[in-house]
CSV table of C-alpha atoms in Angstrom, one decimal:
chain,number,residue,atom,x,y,z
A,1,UNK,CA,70.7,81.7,87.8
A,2,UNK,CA,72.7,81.4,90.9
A,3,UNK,CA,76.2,79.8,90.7
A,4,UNK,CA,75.7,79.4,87.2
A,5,UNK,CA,78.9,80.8,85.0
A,6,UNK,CA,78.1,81.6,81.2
A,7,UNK,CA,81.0,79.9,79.8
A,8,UNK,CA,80.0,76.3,82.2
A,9,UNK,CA,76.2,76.4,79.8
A,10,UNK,CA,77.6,77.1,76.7
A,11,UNK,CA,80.2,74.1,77.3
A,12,UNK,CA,77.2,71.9,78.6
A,13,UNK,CA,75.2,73.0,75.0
A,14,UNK,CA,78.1,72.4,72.9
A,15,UNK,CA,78.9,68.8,74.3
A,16,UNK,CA,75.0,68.0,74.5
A,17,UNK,CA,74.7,69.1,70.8
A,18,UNK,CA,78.0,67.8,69.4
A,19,UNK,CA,77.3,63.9,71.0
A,20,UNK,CA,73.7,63.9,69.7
A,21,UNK,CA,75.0,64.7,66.0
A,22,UNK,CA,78.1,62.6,66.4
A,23,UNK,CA,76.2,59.7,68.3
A,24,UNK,CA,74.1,59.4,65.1
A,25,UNK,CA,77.1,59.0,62.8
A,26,UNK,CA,78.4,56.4,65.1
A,27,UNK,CA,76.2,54.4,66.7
A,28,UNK,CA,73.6,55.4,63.8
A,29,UNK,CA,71.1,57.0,65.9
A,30,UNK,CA,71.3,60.3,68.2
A,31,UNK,CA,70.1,58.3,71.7
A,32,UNK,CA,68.1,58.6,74.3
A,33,UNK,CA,67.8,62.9,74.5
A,34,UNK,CA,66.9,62.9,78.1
A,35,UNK,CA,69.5,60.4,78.8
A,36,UNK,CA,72.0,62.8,77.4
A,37,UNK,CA,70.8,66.1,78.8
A,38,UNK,CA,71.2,64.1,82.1
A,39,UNK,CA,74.8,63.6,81.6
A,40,UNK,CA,75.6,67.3,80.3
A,41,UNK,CA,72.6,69.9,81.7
A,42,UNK,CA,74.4,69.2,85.5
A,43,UNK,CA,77.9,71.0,83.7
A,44,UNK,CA,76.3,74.4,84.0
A,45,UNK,CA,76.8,74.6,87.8
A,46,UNK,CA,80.1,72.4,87.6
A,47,UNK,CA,81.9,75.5,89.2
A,48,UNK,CA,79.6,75.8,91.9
A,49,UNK,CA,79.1,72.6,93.2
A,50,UNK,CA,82.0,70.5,92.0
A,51,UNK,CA,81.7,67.0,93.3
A,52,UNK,CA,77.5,67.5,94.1
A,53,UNK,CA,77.9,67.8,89.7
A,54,UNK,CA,79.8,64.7,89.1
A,55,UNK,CA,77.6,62.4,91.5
A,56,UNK,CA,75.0,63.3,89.3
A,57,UNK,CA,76.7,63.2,86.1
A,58,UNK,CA,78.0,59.3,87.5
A,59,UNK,CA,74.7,58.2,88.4
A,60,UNK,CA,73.2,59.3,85.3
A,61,UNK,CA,75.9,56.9,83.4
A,62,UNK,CA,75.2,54.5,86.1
A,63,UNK,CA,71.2,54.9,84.5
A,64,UNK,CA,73.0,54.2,80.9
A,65,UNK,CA,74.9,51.2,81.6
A,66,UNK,CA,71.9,49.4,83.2
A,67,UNK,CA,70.0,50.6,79.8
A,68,UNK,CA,72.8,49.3,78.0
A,69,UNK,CA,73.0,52.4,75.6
A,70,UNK,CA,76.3,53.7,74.1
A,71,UNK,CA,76.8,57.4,74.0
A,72,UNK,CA,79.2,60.1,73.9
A,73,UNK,CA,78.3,62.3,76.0
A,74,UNK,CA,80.0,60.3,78.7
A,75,UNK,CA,82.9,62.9,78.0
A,76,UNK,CA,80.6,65.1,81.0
A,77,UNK,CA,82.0,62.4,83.1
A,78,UNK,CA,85.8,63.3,82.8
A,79,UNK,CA,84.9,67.2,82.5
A,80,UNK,CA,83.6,66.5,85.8
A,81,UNK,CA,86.2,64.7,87.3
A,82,UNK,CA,88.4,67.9,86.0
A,83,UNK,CA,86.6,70.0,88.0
A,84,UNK,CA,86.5,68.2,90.9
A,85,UNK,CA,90.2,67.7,90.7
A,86,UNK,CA,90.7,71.2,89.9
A,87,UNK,CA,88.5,72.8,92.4
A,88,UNK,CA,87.8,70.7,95.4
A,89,UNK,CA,90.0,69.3,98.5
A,90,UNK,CA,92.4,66.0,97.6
A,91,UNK,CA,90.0,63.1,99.1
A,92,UNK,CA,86.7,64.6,96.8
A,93,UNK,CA,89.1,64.1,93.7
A,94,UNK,CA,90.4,60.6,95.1
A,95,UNK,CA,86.9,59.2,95.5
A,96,UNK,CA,85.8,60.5,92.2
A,97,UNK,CA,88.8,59.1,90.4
A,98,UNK,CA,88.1,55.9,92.5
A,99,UNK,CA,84.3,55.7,91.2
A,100,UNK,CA,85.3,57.1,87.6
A,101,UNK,CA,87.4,54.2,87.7
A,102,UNK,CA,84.9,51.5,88.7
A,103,UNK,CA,83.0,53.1,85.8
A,104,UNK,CA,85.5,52.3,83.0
A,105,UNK,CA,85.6,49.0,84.4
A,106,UNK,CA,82.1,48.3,84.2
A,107,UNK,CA,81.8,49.9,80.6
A,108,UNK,CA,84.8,47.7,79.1
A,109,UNK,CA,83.5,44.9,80.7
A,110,UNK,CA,80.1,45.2,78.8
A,111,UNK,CA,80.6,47.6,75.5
A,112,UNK,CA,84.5,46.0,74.9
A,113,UNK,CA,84.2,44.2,71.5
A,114,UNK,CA,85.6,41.7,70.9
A,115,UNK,CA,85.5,40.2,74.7
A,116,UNK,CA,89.5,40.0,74.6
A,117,UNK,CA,90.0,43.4,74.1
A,118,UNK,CA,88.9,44.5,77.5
A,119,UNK,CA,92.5,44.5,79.1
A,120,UNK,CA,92.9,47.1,75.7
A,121,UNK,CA,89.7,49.5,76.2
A,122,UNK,CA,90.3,49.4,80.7
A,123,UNK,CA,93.6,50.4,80.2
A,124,UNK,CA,93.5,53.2,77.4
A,125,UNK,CA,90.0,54.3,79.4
A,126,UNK,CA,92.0,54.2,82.4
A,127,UNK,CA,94.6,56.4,81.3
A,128,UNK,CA,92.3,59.0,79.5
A,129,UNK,CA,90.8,59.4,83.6
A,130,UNK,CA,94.7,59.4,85.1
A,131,UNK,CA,95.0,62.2,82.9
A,132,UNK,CA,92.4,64.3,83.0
A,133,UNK,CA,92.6,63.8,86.8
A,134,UNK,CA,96.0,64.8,87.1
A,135,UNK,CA,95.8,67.9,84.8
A,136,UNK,CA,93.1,69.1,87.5
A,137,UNK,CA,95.3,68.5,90.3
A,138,UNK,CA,98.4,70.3,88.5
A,139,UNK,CA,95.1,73.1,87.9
A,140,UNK,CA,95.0,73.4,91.5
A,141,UNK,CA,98.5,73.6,92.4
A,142,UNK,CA,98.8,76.5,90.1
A,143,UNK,CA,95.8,78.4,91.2
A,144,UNK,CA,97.1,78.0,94.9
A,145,UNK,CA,100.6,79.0,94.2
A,146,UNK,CA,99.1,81.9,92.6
A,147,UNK,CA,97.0,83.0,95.2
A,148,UNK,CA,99.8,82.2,98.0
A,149,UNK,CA,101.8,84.5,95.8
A,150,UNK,CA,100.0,87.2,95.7
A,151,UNK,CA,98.8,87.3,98.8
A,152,UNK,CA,103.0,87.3,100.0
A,153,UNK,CA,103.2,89.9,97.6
A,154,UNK,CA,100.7,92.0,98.9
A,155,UNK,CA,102.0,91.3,102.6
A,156,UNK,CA,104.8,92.6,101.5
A,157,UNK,CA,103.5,95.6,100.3
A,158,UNK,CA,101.7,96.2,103.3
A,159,UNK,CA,104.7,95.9,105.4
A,160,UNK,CA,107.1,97.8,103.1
A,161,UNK,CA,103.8,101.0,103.8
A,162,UNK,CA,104.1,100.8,107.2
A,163,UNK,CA,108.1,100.5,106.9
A,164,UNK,CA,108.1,103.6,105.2
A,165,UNK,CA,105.5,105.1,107.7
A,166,UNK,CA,107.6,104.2,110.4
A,167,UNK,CA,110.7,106.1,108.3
A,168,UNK,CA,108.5,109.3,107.7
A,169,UNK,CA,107.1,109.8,110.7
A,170,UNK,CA,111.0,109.6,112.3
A,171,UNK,CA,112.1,111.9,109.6
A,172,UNK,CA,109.3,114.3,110.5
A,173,UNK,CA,110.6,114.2,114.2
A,174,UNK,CA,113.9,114.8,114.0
A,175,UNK,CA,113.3,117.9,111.3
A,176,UNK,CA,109.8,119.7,112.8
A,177,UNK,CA,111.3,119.3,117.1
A,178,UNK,CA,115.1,120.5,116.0
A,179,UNK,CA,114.0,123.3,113.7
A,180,UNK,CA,111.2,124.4,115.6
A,181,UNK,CA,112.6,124.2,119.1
A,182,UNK,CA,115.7,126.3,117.7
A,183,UNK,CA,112.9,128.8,115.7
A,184,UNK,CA,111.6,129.1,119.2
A,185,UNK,CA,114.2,129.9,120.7
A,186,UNK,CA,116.0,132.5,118.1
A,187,UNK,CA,112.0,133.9,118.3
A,188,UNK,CA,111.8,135.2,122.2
A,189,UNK,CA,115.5,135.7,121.8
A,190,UNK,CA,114.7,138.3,118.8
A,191,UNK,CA,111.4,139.6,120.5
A,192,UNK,CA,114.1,140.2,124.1
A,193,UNK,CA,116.3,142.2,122.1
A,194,UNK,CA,114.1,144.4,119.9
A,195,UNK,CA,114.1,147.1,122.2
A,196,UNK,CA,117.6,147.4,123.5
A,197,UNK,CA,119.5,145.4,120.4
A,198,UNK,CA,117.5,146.0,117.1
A,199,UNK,CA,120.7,144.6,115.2
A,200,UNK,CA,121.0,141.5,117.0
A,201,UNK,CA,117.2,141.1,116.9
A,202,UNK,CA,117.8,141.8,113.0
A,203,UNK,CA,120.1,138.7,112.9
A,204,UNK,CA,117.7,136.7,115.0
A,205,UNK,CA,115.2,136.6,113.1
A,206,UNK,CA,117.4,136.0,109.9
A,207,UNK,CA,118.6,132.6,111.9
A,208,UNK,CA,115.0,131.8,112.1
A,209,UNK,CA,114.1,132.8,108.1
A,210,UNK,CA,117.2,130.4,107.5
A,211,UNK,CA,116.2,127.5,110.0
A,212,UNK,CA,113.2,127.7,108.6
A,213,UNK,CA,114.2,126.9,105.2
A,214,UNK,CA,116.2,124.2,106.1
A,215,UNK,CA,113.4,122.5,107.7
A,216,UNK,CA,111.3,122.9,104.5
A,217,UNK,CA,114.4,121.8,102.1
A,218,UNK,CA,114.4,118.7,104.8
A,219,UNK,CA,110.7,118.2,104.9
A,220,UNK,CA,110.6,118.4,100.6
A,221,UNK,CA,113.6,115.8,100.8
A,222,UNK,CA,112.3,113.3,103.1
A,223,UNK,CA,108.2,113.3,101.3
A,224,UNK,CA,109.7,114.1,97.7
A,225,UNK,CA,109.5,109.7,97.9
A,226,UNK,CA,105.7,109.8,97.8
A,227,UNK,CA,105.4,112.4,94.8
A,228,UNK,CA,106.9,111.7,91.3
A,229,UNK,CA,107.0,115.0,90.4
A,230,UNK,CA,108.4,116.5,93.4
A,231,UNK,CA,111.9,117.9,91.8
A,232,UNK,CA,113.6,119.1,94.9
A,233,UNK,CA,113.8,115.6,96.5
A,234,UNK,CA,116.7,114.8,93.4
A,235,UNK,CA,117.8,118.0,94.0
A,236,UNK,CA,118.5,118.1,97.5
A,237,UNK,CA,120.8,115.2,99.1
A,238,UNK,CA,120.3,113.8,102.5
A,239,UNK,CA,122.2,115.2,104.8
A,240,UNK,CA,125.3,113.4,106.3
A,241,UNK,CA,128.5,114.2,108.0
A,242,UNK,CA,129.1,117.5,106.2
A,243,UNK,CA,126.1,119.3,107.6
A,244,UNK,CA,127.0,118.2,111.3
A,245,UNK,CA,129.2,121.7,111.3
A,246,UNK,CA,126.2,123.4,109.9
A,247,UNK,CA,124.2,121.7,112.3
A,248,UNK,CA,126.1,122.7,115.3
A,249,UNK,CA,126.0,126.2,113.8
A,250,UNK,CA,122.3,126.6,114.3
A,251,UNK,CA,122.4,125.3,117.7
A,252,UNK,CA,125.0,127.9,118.8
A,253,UNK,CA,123.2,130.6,117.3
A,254,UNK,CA,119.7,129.5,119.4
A,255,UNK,CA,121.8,129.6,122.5
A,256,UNK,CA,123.4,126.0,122.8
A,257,UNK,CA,127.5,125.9,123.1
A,258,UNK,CA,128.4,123.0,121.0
A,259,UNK,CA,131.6,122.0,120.3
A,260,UNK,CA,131.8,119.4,117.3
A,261,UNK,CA,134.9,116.6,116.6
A,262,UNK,CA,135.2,114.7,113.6
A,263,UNK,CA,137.7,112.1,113.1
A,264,UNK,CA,139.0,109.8,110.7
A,265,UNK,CA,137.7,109.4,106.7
A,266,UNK,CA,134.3,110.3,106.5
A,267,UNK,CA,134.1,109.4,102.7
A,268,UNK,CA,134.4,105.9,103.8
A,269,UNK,CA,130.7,106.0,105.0
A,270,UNK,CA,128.1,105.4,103.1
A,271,UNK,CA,125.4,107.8,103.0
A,272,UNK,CA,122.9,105.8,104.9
A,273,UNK,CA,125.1,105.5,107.8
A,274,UNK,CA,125.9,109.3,107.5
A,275,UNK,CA,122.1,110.2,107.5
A,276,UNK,CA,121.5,108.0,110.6
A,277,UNK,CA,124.4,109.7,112.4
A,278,UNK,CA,123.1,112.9,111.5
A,279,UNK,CA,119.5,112.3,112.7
A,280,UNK,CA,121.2,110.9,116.0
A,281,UNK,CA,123.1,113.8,116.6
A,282,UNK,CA,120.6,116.4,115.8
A,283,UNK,CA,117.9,114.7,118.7
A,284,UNK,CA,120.5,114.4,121.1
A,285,UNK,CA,121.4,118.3,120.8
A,286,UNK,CA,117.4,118.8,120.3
A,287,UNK,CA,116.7,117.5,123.8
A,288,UNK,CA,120.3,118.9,125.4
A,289,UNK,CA,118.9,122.3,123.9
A,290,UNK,CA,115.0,122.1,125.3
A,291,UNK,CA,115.7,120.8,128.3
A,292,UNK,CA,118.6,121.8,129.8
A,293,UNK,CA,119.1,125.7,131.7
A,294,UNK,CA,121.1,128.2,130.3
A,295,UNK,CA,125.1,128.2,130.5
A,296,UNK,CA,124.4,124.1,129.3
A,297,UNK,CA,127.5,123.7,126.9
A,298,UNK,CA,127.6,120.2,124.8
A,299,UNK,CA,130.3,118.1,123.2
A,300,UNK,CA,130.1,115.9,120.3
A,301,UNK,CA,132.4,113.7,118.8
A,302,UNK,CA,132.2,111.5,115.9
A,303,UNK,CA,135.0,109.0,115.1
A,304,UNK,CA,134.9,106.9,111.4
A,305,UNK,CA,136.7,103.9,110.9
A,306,UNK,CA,136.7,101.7,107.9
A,307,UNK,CA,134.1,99.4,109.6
A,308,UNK,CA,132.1,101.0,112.4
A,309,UNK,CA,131.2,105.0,113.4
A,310,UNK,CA,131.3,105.5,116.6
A,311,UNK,CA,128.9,108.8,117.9
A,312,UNK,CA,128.9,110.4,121.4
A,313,UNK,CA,126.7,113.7,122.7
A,314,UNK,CA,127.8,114.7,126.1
A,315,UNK,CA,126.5,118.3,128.2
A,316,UNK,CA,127.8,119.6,131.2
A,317,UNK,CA,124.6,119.9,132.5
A,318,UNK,CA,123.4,119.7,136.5
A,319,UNK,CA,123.3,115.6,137.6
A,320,UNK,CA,119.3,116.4,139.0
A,321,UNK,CA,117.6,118.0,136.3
A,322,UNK,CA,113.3,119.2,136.4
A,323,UNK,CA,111.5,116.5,134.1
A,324,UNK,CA,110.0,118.6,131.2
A,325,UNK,CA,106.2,118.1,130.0
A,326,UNK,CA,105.0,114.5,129.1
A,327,UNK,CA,106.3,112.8,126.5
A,328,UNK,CA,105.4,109.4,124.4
A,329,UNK,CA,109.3,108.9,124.2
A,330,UNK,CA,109.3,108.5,120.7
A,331,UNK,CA,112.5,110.3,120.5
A,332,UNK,CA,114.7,107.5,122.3
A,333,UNK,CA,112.5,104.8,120.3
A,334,UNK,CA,113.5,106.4,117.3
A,335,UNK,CA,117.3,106.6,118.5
A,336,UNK,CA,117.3,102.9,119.4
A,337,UNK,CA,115.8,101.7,115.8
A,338,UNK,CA,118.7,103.8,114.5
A,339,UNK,CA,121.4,102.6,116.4
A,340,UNK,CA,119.9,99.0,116.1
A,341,UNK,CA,119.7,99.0,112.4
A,342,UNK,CA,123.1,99.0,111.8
A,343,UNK,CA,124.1,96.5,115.3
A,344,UNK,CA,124.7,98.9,117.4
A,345,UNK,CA,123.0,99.7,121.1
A,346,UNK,CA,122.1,103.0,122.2
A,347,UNK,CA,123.4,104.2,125.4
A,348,UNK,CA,121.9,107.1,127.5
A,349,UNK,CA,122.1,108.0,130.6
A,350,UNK,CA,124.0,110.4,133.7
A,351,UNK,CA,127.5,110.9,133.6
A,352,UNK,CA,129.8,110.6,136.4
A,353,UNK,CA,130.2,114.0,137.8
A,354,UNK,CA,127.4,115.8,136.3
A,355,UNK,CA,125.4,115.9,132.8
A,356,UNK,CA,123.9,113.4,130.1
A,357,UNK,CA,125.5,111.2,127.5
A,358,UNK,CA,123.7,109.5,124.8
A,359,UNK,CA,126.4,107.2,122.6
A,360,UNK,CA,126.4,104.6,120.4
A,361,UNK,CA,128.1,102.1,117.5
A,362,UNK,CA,127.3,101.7,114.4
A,363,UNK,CA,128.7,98.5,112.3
A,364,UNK,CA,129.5,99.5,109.0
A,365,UNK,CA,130.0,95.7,108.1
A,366,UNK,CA,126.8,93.4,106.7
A,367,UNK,CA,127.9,91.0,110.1
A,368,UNK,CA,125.6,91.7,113.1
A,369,UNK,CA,123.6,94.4,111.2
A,370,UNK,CA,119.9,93.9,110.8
A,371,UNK,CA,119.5,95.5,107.6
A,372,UNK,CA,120.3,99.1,107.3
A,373,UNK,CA,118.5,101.5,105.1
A,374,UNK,CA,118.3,104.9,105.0
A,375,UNK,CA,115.1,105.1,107.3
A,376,UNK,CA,117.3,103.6,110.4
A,377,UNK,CA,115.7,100.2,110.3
A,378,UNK,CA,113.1,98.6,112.5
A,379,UNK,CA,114.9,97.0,115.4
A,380,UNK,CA,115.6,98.0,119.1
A,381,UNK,CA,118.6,96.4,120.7
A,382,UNK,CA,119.0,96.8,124.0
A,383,UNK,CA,122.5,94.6,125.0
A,384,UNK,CA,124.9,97.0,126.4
A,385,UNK,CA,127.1,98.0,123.7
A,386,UNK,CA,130.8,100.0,123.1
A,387,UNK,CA,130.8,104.0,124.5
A,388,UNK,CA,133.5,106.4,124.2
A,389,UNK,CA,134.5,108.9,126.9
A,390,UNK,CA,133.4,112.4,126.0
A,391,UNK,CA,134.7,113.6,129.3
A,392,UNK,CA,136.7,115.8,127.8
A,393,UNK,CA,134.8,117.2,125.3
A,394,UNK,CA,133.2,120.0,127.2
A,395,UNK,CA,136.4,120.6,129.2
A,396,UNK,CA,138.3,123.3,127.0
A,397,UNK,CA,136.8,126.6,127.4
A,398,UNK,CA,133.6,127.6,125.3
A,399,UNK,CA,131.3,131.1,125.8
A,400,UNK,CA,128.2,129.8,127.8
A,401,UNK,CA,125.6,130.4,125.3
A,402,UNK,CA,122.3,132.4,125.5
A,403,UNK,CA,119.4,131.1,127.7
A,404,UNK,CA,117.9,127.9,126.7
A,405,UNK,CA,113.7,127.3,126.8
A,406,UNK,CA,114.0,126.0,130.3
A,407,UNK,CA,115.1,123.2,132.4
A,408,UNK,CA,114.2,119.8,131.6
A,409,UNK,CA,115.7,116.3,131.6
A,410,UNK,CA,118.4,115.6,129.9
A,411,UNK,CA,119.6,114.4,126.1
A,412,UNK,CA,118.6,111.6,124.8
A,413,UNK,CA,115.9,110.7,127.5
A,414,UNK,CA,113.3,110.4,124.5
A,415,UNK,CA,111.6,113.8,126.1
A,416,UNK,CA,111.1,115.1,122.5
């Protein structure tokens, strides 16, 4: 039967059948049967229809006490008033408190023998219903919390998915435009010199067989998270300062001159920090590299201190550069959230005098950060923030390397 609950009849049986039996040991007779199936049978859909269940159940005993018969299957009254406490809005359980209330009245007033002991029987009745009624309430409270709770809980989960999403899908970025541009690159370099170089063409293409492991030993590392068994994730670290030289390396052999500085103690950054200075470096020389003609040399310098990391990418590359293919800019988005997770600003942009330099500060200190973690967090700051001059960086003299994919705009622009 609709809205009925099997556990709500056999409670309505038990009380029906447990009054008639104990009616007859105390009142020496079982009672009107249709009387009492009128105060219990409306239990079954007590879950359904709460307070609909206990306006019958009341005026059934209101049909009693003008019959002036003594039963005990009033108890369906305060199993209703439960219910209606437990399971409806606050002003259903008030008025049926309020008329529950009227009832105990009515029934000391009448059944309350000897005459003085009504002030006993209203009071003690009186409490049994403040009871019951407030054990429904407290019913409610609980059930809400619990809901409330778990629906936090799983709001959390859902943002803590798309958090991780968000990390992924920047991790991807970084490690499938950097390898693949320099692949690219090391590819039409090797496929140039087959014919007139076969030994440089030889070490080409063993640049791309190594760049291409390193994007796969990156790739494992970053979705090992999302398998349990995935054994290289423990076994690879994420990269941080250390691989900048390596870094740099790859670039130089694709055809980008990059000169690298690192000062002060890197051991005094944590990891997370390191990761997000790597990723920042390796986009910056990822759109220096693609978009940028050939001869383009770039600088970087990283400075640590025991509270903040300062990073700078400059190039020597024309002031009016071609744009390069369309782009959703999720390069520079990606950037930003970096920067911004640990309070710093991203800043990119010309330089005086020719080139592009993208720069930026990151707080090592819990002040002014938003959180850092070792996807790059989720803000974007845009205050104008601490640079660096990198003027110098490109200055002392480097090889121009070998030609570069083709002209584009400039690092950092978010091209990528």
């Amino acid at each position: 039967m609709f809205g009925v609950h099997r556990r709500d009849g056999v409670l309505a049986a038990v009380i029906l059948l447990g009054c008639v039996v104990l009616n007859d040991r105390v009142y020496g007779s079982p009672g009107p049967l249709v009387l009492q199936v009128a105060l219990a049978a409306p239990l079954v859909w007590r879950r359904h229809a709460p307070f609909t269940v206990f306006c019958v159940v009341a005026g059934a005993a209101l049909v009693q006490w003008f019959a002036d018969v003594q039963t005990l299957t009033d108890v369906a009254l305060l199993v209703a008033l439960y219910t209606v406490a437990a399971r409806s809005a606050w002003r259903y359980a008030l008025a049926a408190g309020v008329v529950l209330e009227a009832g105990v009245l009515l029934a000391a007033a009448r059944w309350a023998a000897p005459a003085d002991r009504f002030l006993n029987s209203a009071a003690f009745l009186t409490a049994v219903v403040v009871a019951v009624a407030v054990t429904g309430v407290n019913t409610r409270i609980r059930q809400e919390r619990a809901v409330r709770l778990e629906h936090e809980r799983d709001q959390r989960e859902r943002l803590a998915v798309a958090e991780e999403r968000g990390r992924i899908a920047r991790e991807m970025h970084d490690i499938v435009t950097h390898n693949l541009s320099v692949m690219v690159a090391l590819a039409d370099a090797a496929v140039f010199a087959q014919r007139y170089s076969p030994e440089r063409a030889e070490g080409a293409m063993r640049q791309i067989s190594g760049t291409g492991r390193q994007a796969l030993t990156d790739m494992r590392r970053s979705l090992g998270v999302l398998r349990a068994d995935e054994p290289d994730a423990s076994r690879h670290p994420a990269p941080g300062l250390a691989e900048l030289e390596p870094l740099a390396a790859r670039t130089r052999a694709a055809g980008l001159s990059v000169r690298l500085s690192l000062e002060g103690d890197v051991s005094a950054v944590p990891a997370a920090a390191q990761l997000t200075v790597y990723r920042l470096v390796q986009e910056a020389l990822t759109n220096t590299f693609k978009h940028t003609p050939s001869g383009t040399r770039a600088a970087v310098r990283v400075r640590c201190s025991g509270d903040a990391v300062t990073v700078e990418v400059v190039d020597d590359g024309p002031a009016a550069r071609v744009p390069g293919p369309p782009s959703d800019g999720h390069g520079l988005v990606g950037m930003r959230e970096r920067a911004a997770a640990y309070g710093g600003t991203l800043e990119a942009g010309p330089r005086d005098g020719g080139g592009w330099r993208v720069a930026t500060r990151l707080t090592l200190t819990t002040t002014g950060t938003t959180g850092p973690d070792v996807a790059g967090g989720l803000g974007m700051a845009r205050t104008a923030g601490p640079g660096l001059d990198g003027a110098g960086e490109t200055g002392g003299p480097e090889t121009p390397g070998a030609a570069g994919p083709g002209p584009g705009v400039a690092a950092g622009k978010g091209a990528v």
